JSON list of C-alpha atoms and ligand atoms in Angstrom, two decimals:
[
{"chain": "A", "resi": 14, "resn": "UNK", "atom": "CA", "xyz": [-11.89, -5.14, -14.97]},
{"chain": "A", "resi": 15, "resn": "UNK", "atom": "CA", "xyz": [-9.13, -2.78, -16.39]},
{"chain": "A", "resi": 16, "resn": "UNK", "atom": "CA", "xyz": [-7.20, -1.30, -13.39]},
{"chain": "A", "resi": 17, "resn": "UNK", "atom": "CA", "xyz": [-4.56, 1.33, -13.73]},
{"chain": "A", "resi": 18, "resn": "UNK", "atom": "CA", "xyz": [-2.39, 2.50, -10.98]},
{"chain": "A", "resi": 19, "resn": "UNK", "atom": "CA", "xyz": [-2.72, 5.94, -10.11]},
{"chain": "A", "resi": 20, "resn": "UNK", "atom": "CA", "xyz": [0.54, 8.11, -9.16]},
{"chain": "A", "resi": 21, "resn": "UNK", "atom": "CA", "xyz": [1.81, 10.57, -7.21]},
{"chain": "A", "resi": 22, "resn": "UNK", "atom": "CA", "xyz": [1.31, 13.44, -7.59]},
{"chain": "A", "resi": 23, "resn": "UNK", "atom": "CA", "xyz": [-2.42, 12.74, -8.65]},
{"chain": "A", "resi": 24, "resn": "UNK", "atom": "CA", "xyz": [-4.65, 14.52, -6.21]},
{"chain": "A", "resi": 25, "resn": "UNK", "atom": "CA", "xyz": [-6.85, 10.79, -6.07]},
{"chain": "A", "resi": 26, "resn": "UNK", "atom": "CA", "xyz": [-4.31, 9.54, -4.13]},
{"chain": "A", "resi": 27, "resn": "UNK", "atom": "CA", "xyz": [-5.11, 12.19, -1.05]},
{"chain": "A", "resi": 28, "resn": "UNK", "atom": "CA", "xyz": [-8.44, 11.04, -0.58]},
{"chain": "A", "resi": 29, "resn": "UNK", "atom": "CA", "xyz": [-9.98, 9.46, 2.39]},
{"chain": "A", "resi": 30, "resn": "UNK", "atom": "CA", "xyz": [-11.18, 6.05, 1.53]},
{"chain": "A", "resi": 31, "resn": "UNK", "atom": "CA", "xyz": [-14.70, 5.42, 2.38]},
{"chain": "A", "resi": 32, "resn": "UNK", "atom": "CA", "xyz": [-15.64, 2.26, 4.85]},
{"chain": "A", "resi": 33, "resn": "UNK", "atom": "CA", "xyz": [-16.93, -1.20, 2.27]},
{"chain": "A", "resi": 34, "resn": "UNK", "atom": "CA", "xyz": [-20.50, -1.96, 3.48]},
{"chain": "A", "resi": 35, "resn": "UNK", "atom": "CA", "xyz": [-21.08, -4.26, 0.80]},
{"chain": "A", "resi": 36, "resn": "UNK", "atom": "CA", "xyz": [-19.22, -7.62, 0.21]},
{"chain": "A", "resi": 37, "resn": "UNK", "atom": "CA", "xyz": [-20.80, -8.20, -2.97]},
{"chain": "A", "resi": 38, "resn": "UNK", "atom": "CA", "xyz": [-19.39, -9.63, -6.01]},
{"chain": "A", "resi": 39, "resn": "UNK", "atom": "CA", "xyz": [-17.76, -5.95, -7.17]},
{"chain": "A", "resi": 40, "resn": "UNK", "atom": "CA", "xyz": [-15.65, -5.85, -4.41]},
{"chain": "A", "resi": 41, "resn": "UNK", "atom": "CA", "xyz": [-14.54, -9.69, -5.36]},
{"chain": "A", "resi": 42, "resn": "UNK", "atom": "CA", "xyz": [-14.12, -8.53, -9.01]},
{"chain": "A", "resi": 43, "resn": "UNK", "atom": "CA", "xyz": [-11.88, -5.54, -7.82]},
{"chain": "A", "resi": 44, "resn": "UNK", "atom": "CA", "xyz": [-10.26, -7.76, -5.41]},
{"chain": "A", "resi": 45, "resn": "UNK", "atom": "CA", "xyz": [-9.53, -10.57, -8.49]},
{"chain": "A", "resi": 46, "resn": "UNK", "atom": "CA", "xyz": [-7.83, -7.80, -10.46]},
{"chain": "A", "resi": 47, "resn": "UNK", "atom": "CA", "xyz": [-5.93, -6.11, -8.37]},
{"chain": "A", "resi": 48, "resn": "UNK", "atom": "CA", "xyz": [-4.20, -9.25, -7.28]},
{"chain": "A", "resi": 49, "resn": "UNK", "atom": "CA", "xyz": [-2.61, -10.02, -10.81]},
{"chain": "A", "resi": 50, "resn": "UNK", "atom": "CA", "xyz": [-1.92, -6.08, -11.17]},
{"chain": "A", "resi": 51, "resn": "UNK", "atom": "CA", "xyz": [0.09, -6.31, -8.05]},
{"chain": "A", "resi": 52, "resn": "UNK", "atom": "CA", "xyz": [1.97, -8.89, -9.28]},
{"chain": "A", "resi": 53, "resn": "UNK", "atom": "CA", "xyz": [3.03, -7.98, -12.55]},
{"chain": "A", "resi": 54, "resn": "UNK", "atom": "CA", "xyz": [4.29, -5.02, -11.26]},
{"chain": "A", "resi": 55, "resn": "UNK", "atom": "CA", "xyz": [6.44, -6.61, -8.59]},
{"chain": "A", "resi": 56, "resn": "UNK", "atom": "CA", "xyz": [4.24, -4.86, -5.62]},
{"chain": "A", "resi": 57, "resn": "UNK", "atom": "CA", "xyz": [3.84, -6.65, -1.91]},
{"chain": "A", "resi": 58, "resn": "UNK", "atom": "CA", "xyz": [1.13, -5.02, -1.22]},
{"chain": "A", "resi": 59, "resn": "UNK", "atom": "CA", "xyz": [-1.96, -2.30, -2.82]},
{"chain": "A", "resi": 60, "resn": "UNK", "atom": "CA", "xyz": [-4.51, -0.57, -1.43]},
{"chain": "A", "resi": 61, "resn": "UNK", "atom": "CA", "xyz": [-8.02, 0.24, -3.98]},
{"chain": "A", "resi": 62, "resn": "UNK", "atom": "CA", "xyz": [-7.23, 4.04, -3.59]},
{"chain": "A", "resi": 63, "resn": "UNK", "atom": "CA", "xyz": [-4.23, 3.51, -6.05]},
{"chain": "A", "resi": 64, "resn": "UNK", "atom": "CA", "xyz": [-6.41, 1.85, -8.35]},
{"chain": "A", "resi": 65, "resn": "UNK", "atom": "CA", "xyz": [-8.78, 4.91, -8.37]},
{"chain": "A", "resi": 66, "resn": "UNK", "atom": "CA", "xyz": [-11.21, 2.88, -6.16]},
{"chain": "A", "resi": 67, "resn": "UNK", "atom": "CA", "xyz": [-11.67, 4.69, -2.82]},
{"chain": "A", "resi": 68, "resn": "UNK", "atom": "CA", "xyz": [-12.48, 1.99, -0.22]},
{"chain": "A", "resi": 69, "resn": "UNK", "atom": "CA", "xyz": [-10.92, 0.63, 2.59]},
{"chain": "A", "resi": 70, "resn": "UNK", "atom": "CA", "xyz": [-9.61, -2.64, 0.82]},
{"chain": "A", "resi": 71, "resn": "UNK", "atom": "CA", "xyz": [-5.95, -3.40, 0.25]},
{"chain": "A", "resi": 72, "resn": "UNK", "atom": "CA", "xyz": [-3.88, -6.26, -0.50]},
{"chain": "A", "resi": 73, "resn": "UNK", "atom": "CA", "xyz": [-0.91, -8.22, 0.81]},
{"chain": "A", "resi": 74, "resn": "UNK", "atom": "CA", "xyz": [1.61, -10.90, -0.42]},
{"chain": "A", "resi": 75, "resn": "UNK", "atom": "CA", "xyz": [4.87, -10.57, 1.55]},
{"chain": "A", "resi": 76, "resn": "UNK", "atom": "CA", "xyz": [7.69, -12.37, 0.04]},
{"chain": "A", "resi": 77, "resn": "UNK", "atom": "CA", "xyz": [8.64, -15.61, 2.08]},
{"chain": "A", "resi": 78, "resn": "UNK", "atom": "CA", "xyz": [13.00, -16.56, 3.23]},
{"chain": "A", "resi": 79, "resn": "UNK", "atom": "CA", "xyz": [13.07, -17.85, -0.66]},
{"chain": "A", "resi": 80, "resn": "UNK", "atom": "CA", "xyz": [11.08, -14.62, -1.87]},
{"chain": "A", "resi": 81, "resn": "UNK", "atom": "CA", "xyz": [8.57, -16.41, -3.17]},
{"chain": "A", "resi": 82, "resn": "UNK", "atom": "CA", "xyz": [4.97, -15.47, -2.82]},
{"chain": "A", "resi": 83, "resn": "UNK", "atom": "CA", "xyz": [2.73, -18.16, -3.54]},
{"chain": "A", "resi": 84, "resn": "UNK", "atom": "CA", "xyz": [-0.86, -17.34, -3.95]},
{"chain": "A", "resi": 85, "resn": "UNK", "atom": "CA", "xyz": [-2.31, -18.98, -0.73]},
{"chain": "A", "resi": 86, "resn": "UNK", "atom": "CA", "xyz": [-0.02, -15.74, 1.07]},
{"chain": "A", "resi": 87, "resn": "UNK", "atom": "CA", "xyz": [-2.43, -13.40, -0.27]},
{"chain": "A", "resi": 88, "resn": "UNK", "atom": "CA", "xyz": [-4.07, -11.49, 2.44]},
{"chain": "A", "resi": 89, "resn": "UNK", "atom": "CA", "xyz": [-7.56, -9.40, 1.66]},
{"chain": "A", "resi": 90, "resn": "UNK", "atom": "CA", "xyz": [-7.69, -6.81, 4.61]},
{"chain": "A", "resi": 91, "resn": "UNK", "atom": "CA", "xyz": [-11.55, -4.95, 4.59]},
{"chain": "A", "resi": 92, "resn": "UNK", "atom": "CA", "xyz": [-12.00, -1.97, 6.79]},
{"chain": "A", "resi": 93, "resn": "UNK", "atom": "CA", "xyz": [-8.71, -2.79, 9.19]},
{"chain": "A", "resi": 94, "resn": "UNK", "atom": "CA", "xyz": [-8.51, -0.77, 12.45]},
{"chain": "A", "resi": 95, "resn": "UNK", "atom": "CA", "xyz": [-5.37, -0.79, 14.59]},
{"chain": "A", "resi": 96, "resn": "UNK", "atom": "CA", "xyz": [-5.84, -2.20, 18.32]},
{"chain": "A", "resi": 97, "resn": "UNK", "atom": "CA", "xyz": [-2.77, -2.57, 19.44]},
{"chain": "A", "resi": 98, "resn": "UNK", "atom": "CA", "xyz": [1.42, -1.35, 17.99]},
{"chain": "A", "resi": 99, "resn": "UNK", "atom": "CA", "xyz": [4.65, -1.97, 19.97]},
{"chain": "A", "resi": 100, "resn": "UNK", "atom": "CA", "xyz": [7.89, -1.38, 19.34]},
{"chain": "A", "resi": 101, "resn": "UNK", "atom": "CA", "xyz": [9.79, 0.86, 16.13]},
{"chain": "A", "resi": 102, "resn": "UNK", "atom": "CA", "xyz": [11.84, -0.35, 13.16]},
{"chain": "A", "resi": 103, "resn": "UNK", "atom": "CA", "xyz": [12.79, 1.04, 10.26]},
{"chain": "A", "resi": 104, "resn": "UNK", "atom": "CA", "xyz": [13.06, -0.64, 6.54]},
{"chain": "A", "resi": 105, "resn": "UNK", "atom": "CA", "xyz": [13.53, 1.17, 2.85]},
{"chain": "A", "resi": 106, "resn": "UNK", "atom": "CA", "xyz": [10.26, 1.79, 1.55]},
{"chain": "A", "resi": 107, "resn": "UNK", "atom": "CA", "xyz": [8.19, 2.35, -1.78]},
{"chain": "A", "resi": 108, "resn": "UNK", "atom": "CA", "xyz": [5.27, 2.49, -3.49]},
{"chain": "A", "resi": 109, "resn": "UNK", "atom": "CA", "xyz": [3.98, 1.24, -6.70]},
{"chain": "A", "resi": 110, "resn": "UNK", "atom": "CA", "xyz": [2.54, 4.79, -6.68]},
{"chain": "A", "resi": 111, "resn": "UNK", "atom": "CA", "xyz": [5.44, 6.47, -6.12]},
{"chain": "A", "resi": 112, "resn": "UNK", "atom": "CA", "xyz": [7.42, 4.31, -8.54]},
{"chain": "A", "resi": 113, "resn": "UNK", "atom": "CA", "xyz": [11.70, 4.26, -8.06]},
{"chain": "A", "resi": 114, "resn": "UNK", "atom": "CA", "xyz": [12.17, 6.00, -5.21]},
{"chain": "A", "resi": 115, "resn": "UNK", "atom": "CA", "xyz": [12.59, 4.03, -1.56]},
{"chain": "A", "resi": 116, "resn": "UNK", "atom": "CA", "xyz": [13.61, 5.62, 1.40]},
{"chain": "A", "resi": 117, "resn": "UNK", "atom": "CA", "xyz": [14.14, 4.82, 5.07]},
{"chain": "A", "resi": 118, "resn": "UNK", "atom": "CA", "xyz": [10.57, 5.21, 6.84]},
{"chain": "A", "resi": 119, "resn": "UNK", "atom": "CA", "xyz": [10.35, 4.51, 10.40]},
{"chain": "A", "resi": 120, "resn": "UNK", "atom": "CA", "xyz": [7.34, 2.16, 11.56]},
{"chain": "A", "resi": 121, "resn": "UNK", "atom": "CA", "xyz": [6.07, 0.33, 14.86]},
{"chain": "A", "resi": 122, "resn": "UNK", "atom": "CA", "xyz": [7.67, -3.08, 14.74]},
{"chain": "A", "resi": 123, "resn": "UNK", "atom": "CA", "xyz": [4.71, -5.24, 15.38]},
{"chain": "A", "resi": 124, "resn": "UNK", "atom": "CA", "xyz": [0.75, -3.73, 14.87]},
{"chain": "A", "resi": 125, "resn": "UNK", "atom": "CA", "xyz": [-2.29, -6.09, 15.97]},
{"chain": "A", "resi": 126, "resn": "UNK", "atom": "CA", "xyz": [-5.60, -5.50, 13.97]},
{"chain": "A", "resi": 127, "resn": "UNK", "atom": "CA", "xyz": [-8.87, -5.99, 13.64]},
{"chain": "A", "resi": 128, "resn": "UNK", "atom": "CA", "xyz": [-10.82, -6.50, 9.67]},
{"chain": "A", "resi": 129, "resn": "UNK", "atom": "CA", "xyz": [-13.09, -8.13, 7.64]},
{"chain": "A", "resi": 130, "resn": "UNK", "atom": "CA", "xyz": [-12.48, -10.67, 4.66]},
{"chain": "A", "resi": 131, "resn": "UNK", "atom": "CA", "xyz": [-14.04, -10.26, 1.60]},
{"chain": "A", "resi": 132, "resn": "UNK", "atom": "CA", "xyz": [-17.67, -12.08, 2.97]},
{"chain": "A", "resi": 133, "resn": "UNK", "atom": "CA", "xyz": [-17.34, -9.73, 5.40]},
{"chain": "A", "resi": 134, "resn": "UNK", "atom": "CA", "xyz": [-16.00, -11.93, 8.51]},
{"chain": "A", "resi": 135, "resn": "UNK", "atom": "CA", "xyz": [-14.50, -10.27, 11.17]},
{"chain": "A", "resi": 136, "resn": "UNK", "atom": "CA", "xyz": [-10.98, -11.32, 11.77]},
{"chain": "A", "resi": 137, "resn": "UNK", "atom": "CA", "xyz": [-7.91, -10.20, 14.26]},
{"chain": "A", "resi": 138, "resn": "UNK", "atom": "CA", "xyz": [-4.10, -10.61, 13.18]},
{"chain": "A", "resi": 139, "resn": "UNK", "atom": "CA", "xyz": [-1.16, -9.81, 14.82]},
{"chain": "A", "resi": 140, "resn": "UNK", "atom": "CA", "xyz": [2.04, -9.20, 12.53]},
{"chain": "A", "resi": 141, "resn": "UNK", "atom": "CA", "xyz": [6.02, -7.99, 13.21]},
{"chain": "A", "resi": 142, "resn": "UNK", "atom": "CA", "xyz": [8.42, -7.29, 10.49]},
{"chain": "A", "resi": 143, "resn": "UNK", "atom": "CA", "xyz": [7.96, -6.54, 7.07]},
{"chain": "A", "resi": 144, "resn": "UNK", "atom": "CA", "xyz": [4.23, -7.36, 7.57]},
{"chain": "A", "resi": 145, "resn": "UNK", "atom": "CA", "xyz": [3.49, -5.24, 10.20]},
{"chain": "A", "resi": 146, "resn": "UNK", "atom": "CA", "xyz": [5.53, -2.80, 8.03]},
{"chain": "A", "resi": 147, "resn": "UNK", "atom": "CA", "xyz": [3.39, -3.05, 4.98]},
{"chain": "A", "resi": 148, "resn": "UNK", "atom": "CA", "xyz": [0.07, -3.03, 7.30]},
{"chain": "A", "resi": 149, "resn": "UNK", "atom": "CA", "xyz": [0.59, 0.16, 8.37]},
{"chain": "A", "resi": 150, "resn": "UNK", "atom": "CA", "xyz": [1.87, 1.72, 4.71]},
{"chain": "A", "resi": 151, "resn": "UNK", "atom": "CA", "xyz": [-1.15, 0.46, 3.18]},
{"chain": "A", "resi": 152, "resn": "UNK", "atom": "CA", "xyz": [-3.42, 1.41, 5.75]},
{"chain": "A", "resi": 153, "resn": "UNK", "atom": "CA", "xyz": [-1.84, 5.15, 5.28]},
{"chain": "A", "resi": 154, "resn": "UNK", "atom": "CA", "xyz": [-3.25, 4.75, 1.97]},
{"chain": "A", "resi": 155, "resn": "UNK", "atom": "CA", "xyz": [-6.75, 4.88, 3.22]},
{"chain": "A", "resi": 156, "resn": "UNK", "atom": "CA", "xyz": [-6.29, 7.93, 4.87]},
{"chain": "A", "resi": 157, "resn": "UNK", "atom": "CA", "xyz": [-4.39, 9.94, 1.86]},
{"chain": "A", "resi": 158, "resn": "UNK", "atom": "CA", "xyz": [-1.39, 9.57, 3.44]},
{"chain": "A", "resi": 159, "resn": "UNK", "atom": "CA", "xyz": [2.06, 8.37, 1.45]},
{"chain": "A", "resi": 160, "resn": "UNK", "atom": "CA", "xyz": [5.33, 7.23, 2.80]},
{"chain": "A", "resi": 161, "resn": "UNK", "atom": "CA", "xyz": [6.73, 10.10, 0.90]},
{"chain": "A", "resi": 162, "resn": "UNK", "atom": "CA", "xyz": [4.73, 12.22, 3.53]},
{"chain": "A", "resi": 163, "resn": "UNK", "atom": "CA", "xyz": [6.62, 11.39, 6.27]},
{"chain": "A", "resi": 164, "resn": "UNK", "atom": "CA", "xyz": [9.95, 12.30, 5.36]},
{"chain": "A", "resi": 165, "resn": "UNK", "atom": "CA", "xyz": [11.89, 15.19, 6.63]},
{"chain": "A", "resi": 166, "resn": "UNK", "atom": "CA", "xyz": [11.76, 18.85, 4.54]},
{"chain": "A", "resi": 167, "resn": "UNK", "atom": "CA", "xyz": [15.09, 18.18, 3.64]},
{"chain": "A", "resi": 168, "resn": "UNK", "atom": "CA", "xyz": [14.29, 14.31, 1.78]},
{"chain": "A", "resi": 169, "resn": "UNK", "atom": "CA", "xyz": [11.11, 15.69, 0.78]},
{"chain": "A", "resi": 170, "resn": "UNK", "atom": "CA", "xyz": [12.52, 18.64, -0.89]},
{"chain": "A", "resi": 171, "resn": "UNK", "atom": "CA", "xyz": [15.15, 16.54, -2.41]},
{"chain": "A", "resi": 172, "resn": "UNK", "atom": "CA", "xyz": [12.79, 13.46, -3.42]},
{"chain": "A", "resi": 173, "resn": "UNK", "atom": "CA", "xyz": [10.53, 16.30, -5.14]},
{"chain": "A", "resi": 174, "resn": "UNK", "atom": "CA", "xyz": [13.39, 17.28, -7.47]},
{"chain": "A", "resi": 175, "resn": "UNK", "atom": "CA", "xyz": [14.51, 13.65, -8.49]},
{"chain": "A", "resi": 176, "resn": "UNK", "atom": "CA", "xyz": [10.90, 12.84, -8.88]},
{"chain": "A", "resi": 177, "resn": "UNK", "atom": "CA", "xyz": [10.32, 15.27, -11.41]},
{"chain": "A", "resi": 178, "resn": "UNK", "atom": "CA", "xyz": [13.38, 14.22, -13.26]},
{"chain": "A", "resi": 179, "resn": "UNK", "atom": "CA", "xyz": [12.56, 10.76, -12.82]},
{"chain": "A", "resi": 180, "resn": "UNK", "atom": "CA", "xyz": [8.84, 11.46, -14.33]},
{"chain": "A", "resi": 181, "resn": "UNK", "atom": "CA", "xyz": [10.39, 13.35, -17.34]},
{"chain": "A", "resi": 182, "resn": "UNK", "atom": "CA", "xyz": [12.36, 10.79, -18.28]},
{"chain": "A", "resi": 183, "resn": "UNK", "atom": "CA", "xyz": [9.57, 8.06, -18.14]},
{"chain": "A", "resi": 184, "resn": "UNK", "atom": "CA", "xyz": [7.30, 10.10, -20.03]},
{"chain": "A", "resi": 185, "resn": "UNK", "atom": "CA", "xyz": [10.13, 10.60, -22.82]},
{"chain": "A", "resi": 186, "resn": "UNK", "atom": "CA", "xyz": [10.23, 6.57, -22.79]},
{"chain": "A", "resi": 187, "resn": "UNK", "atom": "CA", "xyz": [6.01, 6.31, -22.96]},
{"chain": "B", "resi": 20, "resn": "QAP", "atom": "C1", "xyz": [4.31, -1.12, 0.32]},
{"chain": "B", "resi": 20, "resn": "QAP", "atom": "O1", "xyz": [5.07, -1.43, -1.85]},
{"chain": "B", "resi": 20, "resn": "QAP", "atom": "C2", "xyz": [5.48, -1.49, 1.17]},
{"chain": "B", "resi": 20, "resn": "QAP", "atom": "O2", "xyz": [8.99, 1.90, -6.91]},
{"chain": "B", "resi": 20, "resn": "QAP", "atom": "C3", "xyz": [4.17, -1.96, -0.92]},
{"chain": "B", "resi": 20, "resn": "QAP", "atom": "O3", "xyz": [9.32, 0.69, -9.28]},
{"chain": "B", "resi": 20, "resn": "QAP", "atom": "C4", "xyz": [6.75, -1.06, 0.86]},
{"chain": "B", "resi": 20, "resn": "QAP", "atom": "O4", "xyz": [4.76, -3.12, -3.24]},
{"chain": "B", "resi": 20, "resn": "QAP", "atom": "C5", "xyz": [5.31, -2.25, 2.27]},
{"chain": "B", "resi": 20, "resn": "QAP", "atom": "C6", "xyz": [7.25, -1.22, -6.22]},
{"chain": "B", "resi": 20, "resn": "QAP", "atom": "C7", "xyz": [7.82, -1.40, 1.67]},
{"chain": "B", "resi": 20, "resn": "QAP", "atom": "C8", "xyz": [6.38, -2.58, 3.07]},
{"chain": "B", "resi": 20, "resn": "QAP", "atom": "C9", "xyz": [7.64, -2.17, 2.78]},
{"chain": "B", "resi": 20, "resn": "QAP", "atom": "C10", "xyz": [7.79, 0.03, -6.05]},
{"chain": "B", "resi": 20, "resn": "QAP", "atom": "C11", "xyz": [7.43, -1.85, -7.44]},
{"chain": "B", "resi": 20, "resn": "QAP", "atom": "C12", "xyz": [6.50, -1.91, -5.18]},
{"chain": "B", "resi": 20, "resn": "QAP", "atom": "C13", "xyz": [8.48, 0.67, -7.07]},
{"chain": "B", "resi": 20, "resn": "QAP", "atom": "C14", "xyz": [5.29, -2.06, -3.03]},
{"chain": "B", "resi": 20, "resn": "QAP", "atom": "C15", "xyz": [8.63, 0.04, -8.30]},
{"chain": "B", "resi": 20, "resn": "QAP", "atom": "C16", "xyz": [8.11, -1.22, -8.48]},
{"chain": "B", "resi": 20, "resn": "QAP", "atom": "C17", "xyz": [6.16, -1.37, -3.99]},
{"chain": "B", "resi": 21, "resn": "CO", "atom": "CO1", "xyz": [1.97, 2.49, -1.30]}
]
């Protein structure tokens, strides 16, 4: 399967991702490819809406103390819903769709969840730091929501401008 990730400001990105009913062996060949995408492009983590497929499905692989992230990391979260969030903390974001520009977002500190796997088992997890962080980006995803969203006018404003220069000078390189 030949995946591409989509950027801002492509309108795909703003959709609502529809709920998987079927854990068939499409999801597991979208699954299987966007692993390796997000990983030659140095991501954590990537939801199916930024590869132009949109389902509730996203993928995890937080970096461990030595910032490696072996393969038995990966996390496959299907249709998550939020139960339970405590606590705030902020940390530098991005987005592979949003590529080069980070900025502080402000998050709950630890989220508790409910999903399926990719057979469709229901599972729970409960996660704090960067985890619970990239939970709750990725699950923005789903909605059509961006971190860049949730800046103030001011950032925004300012992130638009350097975005477009940014952009300009990538498609110059292409
Ligand atoms: C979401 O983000 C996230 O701009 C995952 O040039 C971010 O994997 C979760 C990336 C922060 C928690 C904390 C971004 C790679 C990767 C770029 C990513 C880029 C290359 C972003
Ligand atoms: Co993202």
């Amino acid at each position: 399967m030949d995946l591409t990730i989509v950027e801002y400001p492509d309108k795909r990105l703003r959709e609502e991702s529809k709920e998987v009913v079927t854990f068939d062996h499409k999801l597991h060949q979208l699954l299987d490819a966007m692993y390796p995408l997000m990983n030659n492009t140095n991501g954590i983590g990537l939801a199916a809406i930024q590869v132009a497929h949109p389902i509730r499905a996203l993928i995890l692989n937080i970096p461990d103390e030595e910032g490696n992230q072996p393969d038995e990391n990966l996390l496959e979260i299907i249709n998550p819903v939020v139960i339970e969030t405590r606590g705030e903390t902020t940390y530098q974001e991005g987005c592979l769709s949003v590529p080069q520009f980070y900025e502080d977002i402000k998050r709950h500190e630890f989220i508790k969840i409910n999903y399926q796997d990719r057979f469709g088992n229901t599972k729970i997890l409960e996660a704090e730091d960067l985890l619970a962080i990239a939970i709750q980006h990725e699950m923005d995803h789903l909605e059509g929501i961006l971190f860049i969203d949730k800046l103030s006018y001011t950032r925004r404003k300012k992130f638009e401008k350097e975005y477009k220069k940014l952009q300009k000078e990538r498609k110059a390189k292409k």
